[in-house]
Amino acid sequence: MFFLENHLLSFMMIMPLIGAGIILLIHHQDKEIEKRNIRSVALFATIVTFIMSLVLWAGFDGSTADFQFVEQYNWVGEDIKYYVGVDGISVLFVVLTAFLMPIVILSSWESIENRVAEYMIAFLVLETLMIGVFTALDIFLFYVFFEGGLIPMYLLIGIWGGVNRVYASFKFFLYTLLGSVLMLVAVLYMYIETGTTDIPALMTQHFDPNVQNWLWLAFFASFAVKMPMWPVHTWLPDAHVQAPTGGSVILAGVLLKMGGYGFLRFSLPMFPEATVHFAWLVFALSVVAIIYTSLVALVQEDIKKLIAYSSVAHMGFVTIGIFLVNTNGVEGAIFTMLSHGIVSGALFLCVGVIYDRLHTREISRYGGLATNMKIYAVLFVLFSMASVGLPGTSGFIGEFLVLNGAYTYNSWIAFGAASGVILGAAYMLYLVRRLIYGELDKDDVKAMPDLSLREKLIFAPLVAVVLWMGIYPNSFLEPIHTSVSSLIETHFSSPAADHAESGMADAVE
């Protein structure tokens, strides 16, 4: 048990790889039995990983901002290390990743019939890399995990995607790779200048303000594409539309969060003066993203595209919250990312359910689902209400905290963000009306059965978490509070940052 606790994070990263290795060994003359065994192994590996994530969460001490469950070994020479650990900012992202993976495997149980082994292996490898991103405490190790995640997602879109999957997968890969090249250059500069790739050590370094600006921009180029922020978001709708349902769930649920996590882990603590210097740029892009992409979502005829554009708008809230650098803003941003991971994943699963039955995502092809798919209708309305931030659901808490933090910083930023709440309600209610209500007049829609037992099992934990986060948010805010306070304290410990912050506030007023 002592050995497990001291190597818990490594076990969490290794377990999916063990599952992938076992899948490679599975062969059976009856191909149906072979597929069932492959799916079972993938499900078992992800469930075990999820159980370990619960052990991680239960054992995490939220009263300290120190990194916990730390492991450190020399990897490349003595400077670059296999160095992992979690603090309050990262621990729940690890749990989120592990929580969504068994759901994704279950959702693909019947819809993926082609190259099942490769499909499951891609997801298991992706899980290892995603957990690695949120736990890496060596900047070079972080970069390896961060970029490594591109490959399985590229394959998932390119092999199991829709008609235009090749175009979408190339666009996804090139956008995210080009953004990350600049980050690699910045990482090399930081290593050469400081002689270390240790993230906690780099947080204590003070780079010259002019150098900070360039480093901040290099990291921003990568994280802004990953979020994705307007105007570098255009790869996201294509990727979502072409990706299989499981790919869309992980893309929206976890991969988009890596950009926000990167801002919190690198931009704020390592480049405080540059963060304040460029805050106006982030606020401007975020407000434009919230309003513009919400308006674009209003006119979409493809359900997946509508939800994809809504994700860009929600990420606008996140970037505003992060760069407010106050407690409500940052905690609201983290809570919004966690909530969006659950809710957007659930909405994409809802799309997958009706797509499997009718093989179209065109909104006008549906209507009146509340008549013959009552359970489905209830769940879709619940997740839609969570998406628009209805009190009592997970979406409300994060947006409220961000708006609260924004209002204390600058009321115009709060006004711009709040307009997104109204627009968000408009496009989601419009979608609900066209999809769920109205007259059930199409024969093929009438023939669609309600949720099966497997589908109910998939949605049950998502419903529970959406309501849990909405009714008792403190169980998610308490683990992150100390680390967020420490992050803000570190950010403003630089006199130059404090001075710049004052100047920014004066300029805004």
XYZ file of C-alpha atoms in Angstrom:
509
model
C 0.000 0.000 0.000
C 2.877 2.360 0.877
C 4.488 1.529 -2.471
C 1.219 2.272 -4.295
C 0.782 5.661 -2.579
C 4.319 6.702 -3.481
C 3.909 5.723 -7.114
C 0.206 6.409 -7.578
C 0.596 8.859 -10.457
C 2.916 6.521 -12.324
C 0.475 3.654 -11.820
C -2.294 5.842 -13.214
C -0.240 6.517 -16.327
C 0.946 2.935 -16.720
C -2.431 1.222 -16.249
C -3.886 2.376 -19.630
C -0.659 1.287 -21.336
C -0.931 -2.142 -19.709
C -4.470 -2.349 -21.082
C -3.203 -1.365 -24.532
C -0.476 -4.026 -24.319
C -2.985 -6.741 -23.384
C -5.229 -5.710 -26.287
C -2.322 -6.270 -28.666
C -2.166 -9.878 -27.465
C -5.882 -10.615 -27.895
C -6.655 -12.899 -30.823
C -9.656 -15.170 -31.303
C -11.063 -17.044 -34.245
C -14.505 -15.605 -33.559
C -14.094 -11.916 -34.351
C -17.133 -10.914 -32.294
C -15.649 -12.542 -29.191
C -12.335 -10.863 -29.980
C -13.999 -7.439 -30.177
C -15.880 -8.046 -26.924
C -12.666 -9.035 -25.149
C -10.854 -5.954 -26.486
C -13.625 -3.639 -25.304
C -13.735 -5.358 -21.910
C -9.997 -4.949 -21.371
C -10.147 -1.265 -22.339
C -13.081 -0.694 -19.999
C -11.381 -2.538 -17.141
C -8.134 -0.557 -17.544
C -9.969 2.781 -17.537
C -12.142 1.826 -14.547
C -9.063 0.827 -12.527
C -7.427 4.128 -13.478
C -10.546 5.993 -12.393
C -10.580 4.192 -9.032
C -6.934 5.206 -8.541
C -7.883 8.808 -9.343
C -10.465 8.664 -6.542
C -7.728 7.405 -4.193
C -5.624 10.357 -5.359
C -8.440 12.818 -4.672
C -9.235 11.273 -1.281
C -5.580 11.387 -0.247
C -4.974 14.918 -1.488
C -4.376 17.485 1.254
C -6.126 20.703 0.214
C -4.697 22.707 3.109
C -1.298 23.072 1.439
C -0.205 24.472 -1.917
C 2.762 22.086 -2.090
C 2.938 19.470 -4.810
C 1.855 16.067 -3.534
C 2.288 12.428 -4.636
C 5.621 13.572 -6.069
C 7.950 11.228 -7.946
C 11.280 12.310 -9.371
C 13.924 10.361 -11.314
C 16.691 11.361 -13.707
C 15.575 10.875 -17.284
C 17.802 12.703 -19.815
C 21.102 13.348 -18.095
C 20.708 14.981 -14.693
C 18.808 18.097 -15.762
C 15.719 16.665 -17.443
C 13.717 14.470 -15.110
C 10.714 12.240 -14.935
C 9.142 14.519 -12.333
C 5.426 14.319 -11.555
C 3.109 15.533 -8.810
C -0.209 17.303 -8.295
C -1.396 20.424 -6.529
C -4.893 21.841 -6.115
C -4.875 23.240 -9.654
C -4.121 19.922 -11.340
C -5.619 17.202 -9.140
C -9.223 17.589 -10.305
C -8.184 17.669 -13.964
C -6.608 14.247 -13.414
C -9.856 13.021 -11.856
C -11.870 14.535 -14.731
C -9.717 12.709 -17.293
C -10.010 9.379 -15.514
C -13.770 9.890 -15.001
C -14.527 10.477 -18.682
C -12.473 7.612 -20.108
C -14.685 4.638 -19.052
C -17.698 6.596 -20.307
C -16.009 7.087 -23.670
C -15.171 3.382 -23.923
C -18.773 2.426 -23.088
C -20.158 4.951 -25.581
C -18.079 3.351 -28.351
C -19.173 -0.193 -27.451
C -21.517 -0.670 -30.400
C -20.802 2.302 -32.652
C -17.189 1.316 -33.438
C -16.974 -1.941 -35.399
C -13.970 -1.190 -37.595
C -10.426 -1.674 -36.215
C -11.676 -1.915 -32.657
C -8.280 -2.823 -31.184
C -6.544 0.199 -32.703
C -9.397 2.466 -31.603
C -9.213 1.335 -27.981
C -5.411 1.490 -27.939
C -5.518 5.062 -29.245
C -7.797 6.094 -26.379
C -5.733 4.279 -23.750
C -2.508 5.893 -24.960
C -4.273 9.250 -25.046
C -5.363 8.789 -21.425
C -1.762 8.233 -20.342
C -0.629 11.361 -22.164
C -3.452 13.518 -20.785
C -2.742 12.474 -17.196
C 0.923 13.180 -17.924
C 0.139 16.752 -18.995
C -1.665 17.511 -15.735
C 0.981 15.917 -13.529
C 4.297 16.823 -15.216
C 6.555 19.009 -13.083
C 9.394 19.062 -15.607
C 8.781 21.484 -18.443
C 10.389 19.199 -21.032
C 8.293 16.258 -19.807
C 5.209 18.493 -20.005
C 6.024 19.358 -23.613
C 6.406 15.669 -24.517
C 3.016 14.792 -23.034
C 1.395 17.961 -24.430
C 2.524 17.275 -27.995
C 2.216 13.509 -27.738
C -1.532 13.839 -27.262
C -1.821 15.163 -30.813
C -0.989 11.807 -32.357
C -3.782 9.567 -30.991
C -6.373 12.318 -31.454
C -5.133 12.892 -35.023
C -5.577 9.167 -35.687
C -9.004 9.036 -34.027
C -10.297 11.839 -36.250
C -8.467 10.700 -39.378
C -9.417 6.987 -39.228
C -12.780 6.807 -37.436
C -14.115 10.250 -38.356
C -16.724 11.436 -40.856
C -16.591 12.071 -44.588
C -14.141 14.992 -44.361
C -12.032 13.374 -41.631
C -8.693 13.720 -43.452
C -9.085 17.483 -43.893
C -10.227 17.924 -40.282
C -7.433 15.800 -38.828
C -4.720 17.634 -40.813
C -6.155 21.003 -39.814
C -6.266 19.960 -36.150
C -2.705 18.649 -36.261
C -1.150 21.601 -38.106
C -2.860 24.294 -36.021
C -1.873 22.782 -32.704
C 1.626 21.776 -33.809
C 2.501 25.185 -35.269
C 1.372 26.886 -32.075
C 3.508 24.567 -29.995
C 6.723 25.091 -31.972
C 7.043 28.569 -30.485
C 6.547 27.108 -27.012
C 9.397 24.666 -27.657
C 11.692 27.566 -28.565
C 10.706 29.309 -25.325
C 11.314 26.127 -23.313
C 14.808 25.796 -24.802
C 15.591 29.433 -23.988
C 14.429 29.015 -20.391
C 16.520 25.866 -19.983
C 19.647 27.490 -21.395
C 19.201 30.626 -19.276
C 18.394 28.916 -15.968
C 20.009 25.496 -16.356
C 16.880 23.724 -15.168
C 13.667 22.301 -16.536
C 12.172 21.959 -13.060
C 8.764 23.713 -13.113
C 8.655 24.613 -9.370
C 12.205 26.022 -9.705
C 11.259 27.999 -12.828
C 8.357 29.533 -10.904
C 10.911 31.195 -8.591
C 12.999 32.601 -11.465
C 12.573 36.222 -12.421
C 13.012 36.842 -16.122
C 13.653 40.323 -17.445
C 10.295 41.996 -18.295
C 11.222 42.363 -21.974
C 12.199 38.695 -22.148
C 9.000 37.798 -20.324
C 6.956 39.413 -23.070
C 8.499 37.178 -25.735
C 8.267 34.058 -23.590
C 4.649 34.859 -22.706
C 3.758 35.304 -26.378
C 5.449 32.002 -27.290
C 3.478 30.080 -24.657
C 0.330 32.031 -25.506
C 0.555 30.942 -29.156
C 0.372 27.321 -28.076
C -2.218 27.550 -25.319
C -4.500 29.939 -27.244
C -4.765 27.443 -30.108
C -5.381 24.587 -27.697
C -8.148 26.403 -25.742
C -9.116 27.457 -28.519
C -9.340 31.262 -28.435
C -10.771 33.436 -31.169
C -9.508 33.841 -33.953
C -7.440 30.612 -33.878
C -10.472 28.470 -33.060
C -11.420 27.474 -36.598
C -9.942 23.984 -36.334
C -12.345 23.063 -33.522
C -15.735 22.921 -35.337
C -14.221 20.835 -38.144
C -12.531 18.485 -35.676
C -15.719 18.037 -33.642
C -17.966 17.471 -36.637
C -15.670 14.843 -38.163
C -14.523 13.126 -34.948
C -16.297 10.000 -33.668
C -18.479 10.594 -30.610
C -15.801 9.414 -28.175
C -13.240 11.705 -29.793
C -15.549 14.700 -29.464
C -16.151 13.908 -25.791
C -12.445 13.800 -24.954
C -11.638 16.759 -27.197
C -14.191 18.977 -25.452
C -13.906 17.352 -22.047
C -10.150 17.274 -21.555
C -7.977 18.430 -24.467
C -9.403 21.960 -24.566
C -8.590 22.304 -20.864
C -4.870 21.862 -21.484
C -4.603 25.432 -22.758
C -6.261 26.877 -19.665
C -4.147 24.653 -17.449
C -1.027 25.869 -19.278
C -1.920 29.510 -18.627
C -2.301 28.713 -14.912
C 0.850 26.600 -14.653
C 3.212 28.753 -16.744
C 1.957 32.177 -17.814
C 0.767 33.531 -14.468
C 3.537 32.347 -12.122
C 6.532 32.520 -14.499
C 5.744 35.690 -16.482
C 3.783 37.920 -14.067
C 4.696 41.277 -15.588
C 3.976 40.043 -19.113
C 0.674 38.562 -17.930
C -0.444 41.955 -16.670
C 0.997 43.679 -19.750
C -1.012 41.502 -22.160
C -4.147 41.079 -20.033
C -6.015 43.644 -22.151
C -5.342 41.512 -25.239
C -6.735 38.385 -23.568
C -9.831 40.222 -22.338
C -10.494 41.701 -25.786
C -10.114 38.350 -27.577
C -12.231 36.600 -24.941
C -15.135 39.042 -25.118
C -15.106 38.908 -28.916
C -15.035 35.106 -28.710
C -17.983 34.984 -26.334
C -20.179 37.284 -28.426
C -19.069 36.305 -31.938
C -19.092 32.517 -31.503
C -22.415 32.663 -29.642
C -23.945 34.482 -32.622
C -22.404 31.919 -34.981
C -23.832 29.111 -32.833
C -27.304 30.632 -33.228
C -27.365 29.993 -36.994
C -25.886 26.490 -37.050
C -27.850 23.633 -38.589
C -25.427 20.918 -37.426
C -25.845 19.961 -33.754
C -22.157 19.194 -33.234
C -21.081 22.476 -34.790
C -23.458 24.378 -32.534
C -22.019 22.721 -29.416
C -18.474 23.236 -30.735
C -19.022 26.989 -31.106
C -20.586 27.085 -27.655
C -17.353 25.544 -26.333
C -15.334 28.423 -27.776
C -17.675 30.867 -26.026
C -17.332 29.019 -22.710
C -13.560 29.039 -23.030
C -13.831 32.831 -23.326
C -15.172 32.856 -19.775
C -12.237 30.713 -18.720
C -9.551 32.988 -20.161
C -11.206 36.060 -18.668
C -11.284 34.376 -15.260
C -7.662 33.257 -15.431
C -6.241 36.635 -16.426
C -8.249 38.541 -13.831
C -5.732 36.994 -11.406
C -8.130 37.282 -8.483
C -9.553 34.456 -6.399
C -13.072 34.474 -7.813
C -11.812 34.747 -11.370
C -9.256 31.945 -11.206
C -11.409 29.585 -9.134
C -14.357 30.347 -11.422
C -12.201 29.577 -14.465
C -11.094 26.223 -13.048
C -14.652 25.346 -12.019
C -15.936 26.343 -15.468
C -13.356 24.090 -17.121
C -14.363 21.147 -14.925
C -18.069 21.767 -15.505
C -17.611 22.239 -19.242
C -15.671 18.985 -19.372
C -18.679 17.135 -17.967
C -21.500 19.043 -19.659
C -20.031 19.340 -23.154
C -19.018 15.685 -23.014
C -22.588 14.781 -22.071
C -24.023 16.899 -24.885
C -21.753 15.268 -27.458
C -22.838 11.871 -26.125
C -26.466 12.986 -26.571
C -25.667 13.842 -30.182
C -24.052 10.431 -30.585
C -27.203 8.674 -29.355
C -29.477 10.137 -32.023
C -26.762 10.008 -34.700
C -26.436 6.246 -34.132
C -30.182 5.930 -34.767
C -30.702 8.285 -37.731
C -27.127 8.877 -38.997
C -27.511 12.630 -39.346
C -26.666 15.626 -37.165
C -28.911 18.015 -39.100
C -31.171 19.743 -36.582
C -34.101 20.058 -38.985
C -34.237 16.258 -39.398
C -35.401 15.880 -35.810
C -38.177 17.375 -33.674
C -40.651 16.115 -31.107
C -38.219 13.720 -29.416
C -39.952 14.375 -26.091
C -42.836 12.259 -27.411
C -41.031 8.992 -28.106
C -37.667 9.463 -26.272
C -38.781 10.818 -22.911
C -35.698 9.889 -20.869
C -33.423 11.207 -23.596
C -35.394 14.460 -23.695
C -35.098 14.959 -19.932
C -31.333 14.399 -20.021
C -30.800 16.651 -23.026
C -32.731 19.475 -21.394
C -30.796 19.004 -18.123
C -27.389 19.177 -19.830
C -28.535 22.126 -21.953
C -29.604 23.992 -18.824
C -26.247 23.207 -17.218
C -24.552 24.574 -20.333
C -26.392 27.897 -20.030
C -25.602 28.128 -16.322
C -28.951 27.395 -14.660
C -28.660 27.617 -10.827
C -28.515 24.177 -9.249
C -26.356 22.835 -12.076
C -22.582 22.835 -12.466
C -22.554 25.565 -15.109
C -23.897 28.245 -12.806
C -21.122 28.302 -10.196
C -18.175 28.834 -12.531
C -19.826 31.583 -14.578
C -21.040 33.338 -11.428
C -17.546 33.367 -9.911
C -15.967 34.626 -13.144
C -18.568 37.397 -13.525
C -18.110 38.315 -9.866
C -14.360 38.492 -10.299
C -14.708 40.447 -13.541
C -17.071 42.988 -12.015
C -14.646 43.791 -9.194
C -11.894 44.221 -11.810
C -13.729 46.110 -14.523
C -17.485 46.373 -15.086
C -17.140 46.582 -18.904
C -15.408 43.210 -19.030
C -18.178 41.816 -16.821
C -20.803 43.321 -19.142
C -19.179 41.792 -22.220
C -18.967 38.373 -20.561
C -22.531 38.591 -19.234
C -23.851 39.157 -22.741
C -22.563 35.677 -23.512
C -24.841 34.248 -20.822
C -27.873 35.698 -22.621
C -26.701 34.568 -26.042
C -25.840 31.130 -24.653
C -29.356 30.730 -23.321
C -30.715 31.817 -26.710
C -28.881 29.266 -28.850
C -29.294 26.362 -26.418
C -33.018 26.995 -25.922
C -33.406 27.332 -29.697
C -31.687 23.944 -30.089
C -33.833 22.335 -27.392
C -37.030 23.644 -28.993
C -36.172 22.361 -32.448
C -34.800 19.019 -31.271
C -36.944 18.011 -28.327
C -40.276 19.791 -28.714
C -42.620 20.471 -31.606
C -44.641 17.981 -33.624
C -43.303 14.471 -34.139
C -44.091 14.217 -37.858
C -41.220 12.244 -39.397
C -41.658 8.495 -39.636
C -38.001 7.629 -39.090
C -37.856 9.884 -36.010
C -41.042 8.251 -34.665
C -39.311 4.890 -34.924
C -36.338 5.950 -32.801
C -36.300 4.037 -29.487
C -35.505 5.691 -26.156
C -32.246 5.088 -24.303
C -31.043 1.522 -23.847
C -29.766 0.223 -20.497
C -26.146 0.752 -21.607
C -26.888 4.347 -22.576
C -28.630 5.000 -19.258
C -25.546 3.667 -17.447
C -23.372 6.041 -19.480
C -25.430 9.115 -18.600
C -26.139 8.301 -14.932
C -22.718 9.365 -13.542
C -22.752 12.513 -15.704
C -26.134 13.541 -14.303
C -24.919 12.893 -10.751
C -21.793 15.022 -11.168
C -23.633 17.900 -12.885
C -26.061 18.102 -9.952
C -23.358 17.478 -7.329
C -21.233 20.356 -8.661
C -24.279 22.612 -8.789
C -25.659 21.800 -5.341
C -22.441 21.387 -3.328
C -19.661 23.183 -5.242
C -17.418 23.498 -2.186
C -16.393 19.863 -2.483
C -14.663 20.921 -5.713
C -13.585 24.424 -4.679
C -11.954 23.490 -1.368
C -9.150 21.342 -2.867
C -8.151 24.143 -5.249
C -8.482 27.164 -2.955
C -5.072 27.045 -1.245
C -3.182 26.466 -4.500
C -5.066 29.296 -6.228
C -4.297 31.658 -3.329
C -0.633 30.696 -3.533
C -0.637 31.217 -7.303
C -2.077 34.711 -6.935
C 0.350 35.532 -4.128
C 3.282 34.348 -6.250
C 2.042 36.367 -9.203
C 1.872 39.601 -7.241
C 5.061 38.974 -5.262
C 6.889 40.632 -8.152
C 7.017 44.408 -7.485
C 6.987 45.072 -11.201
C 3.839 42.988 -11.621
C 2.154 44.828 -8.790
C 3.126 48.147 -10.341
C 1.954 47.076 -13.756
C -1.309 45.799 -12.298
C -1.945 49.160 -10.708
C -1.172 50.869 -13.970
C -3.535 48.571 -15.825
C -6.314 49.249 -13.344
C -5.766 53.002 -13.644
C -5.791 52.784 -17.409
C -9.034 50.821 -17.432
C -10.724 53.239 -15.070
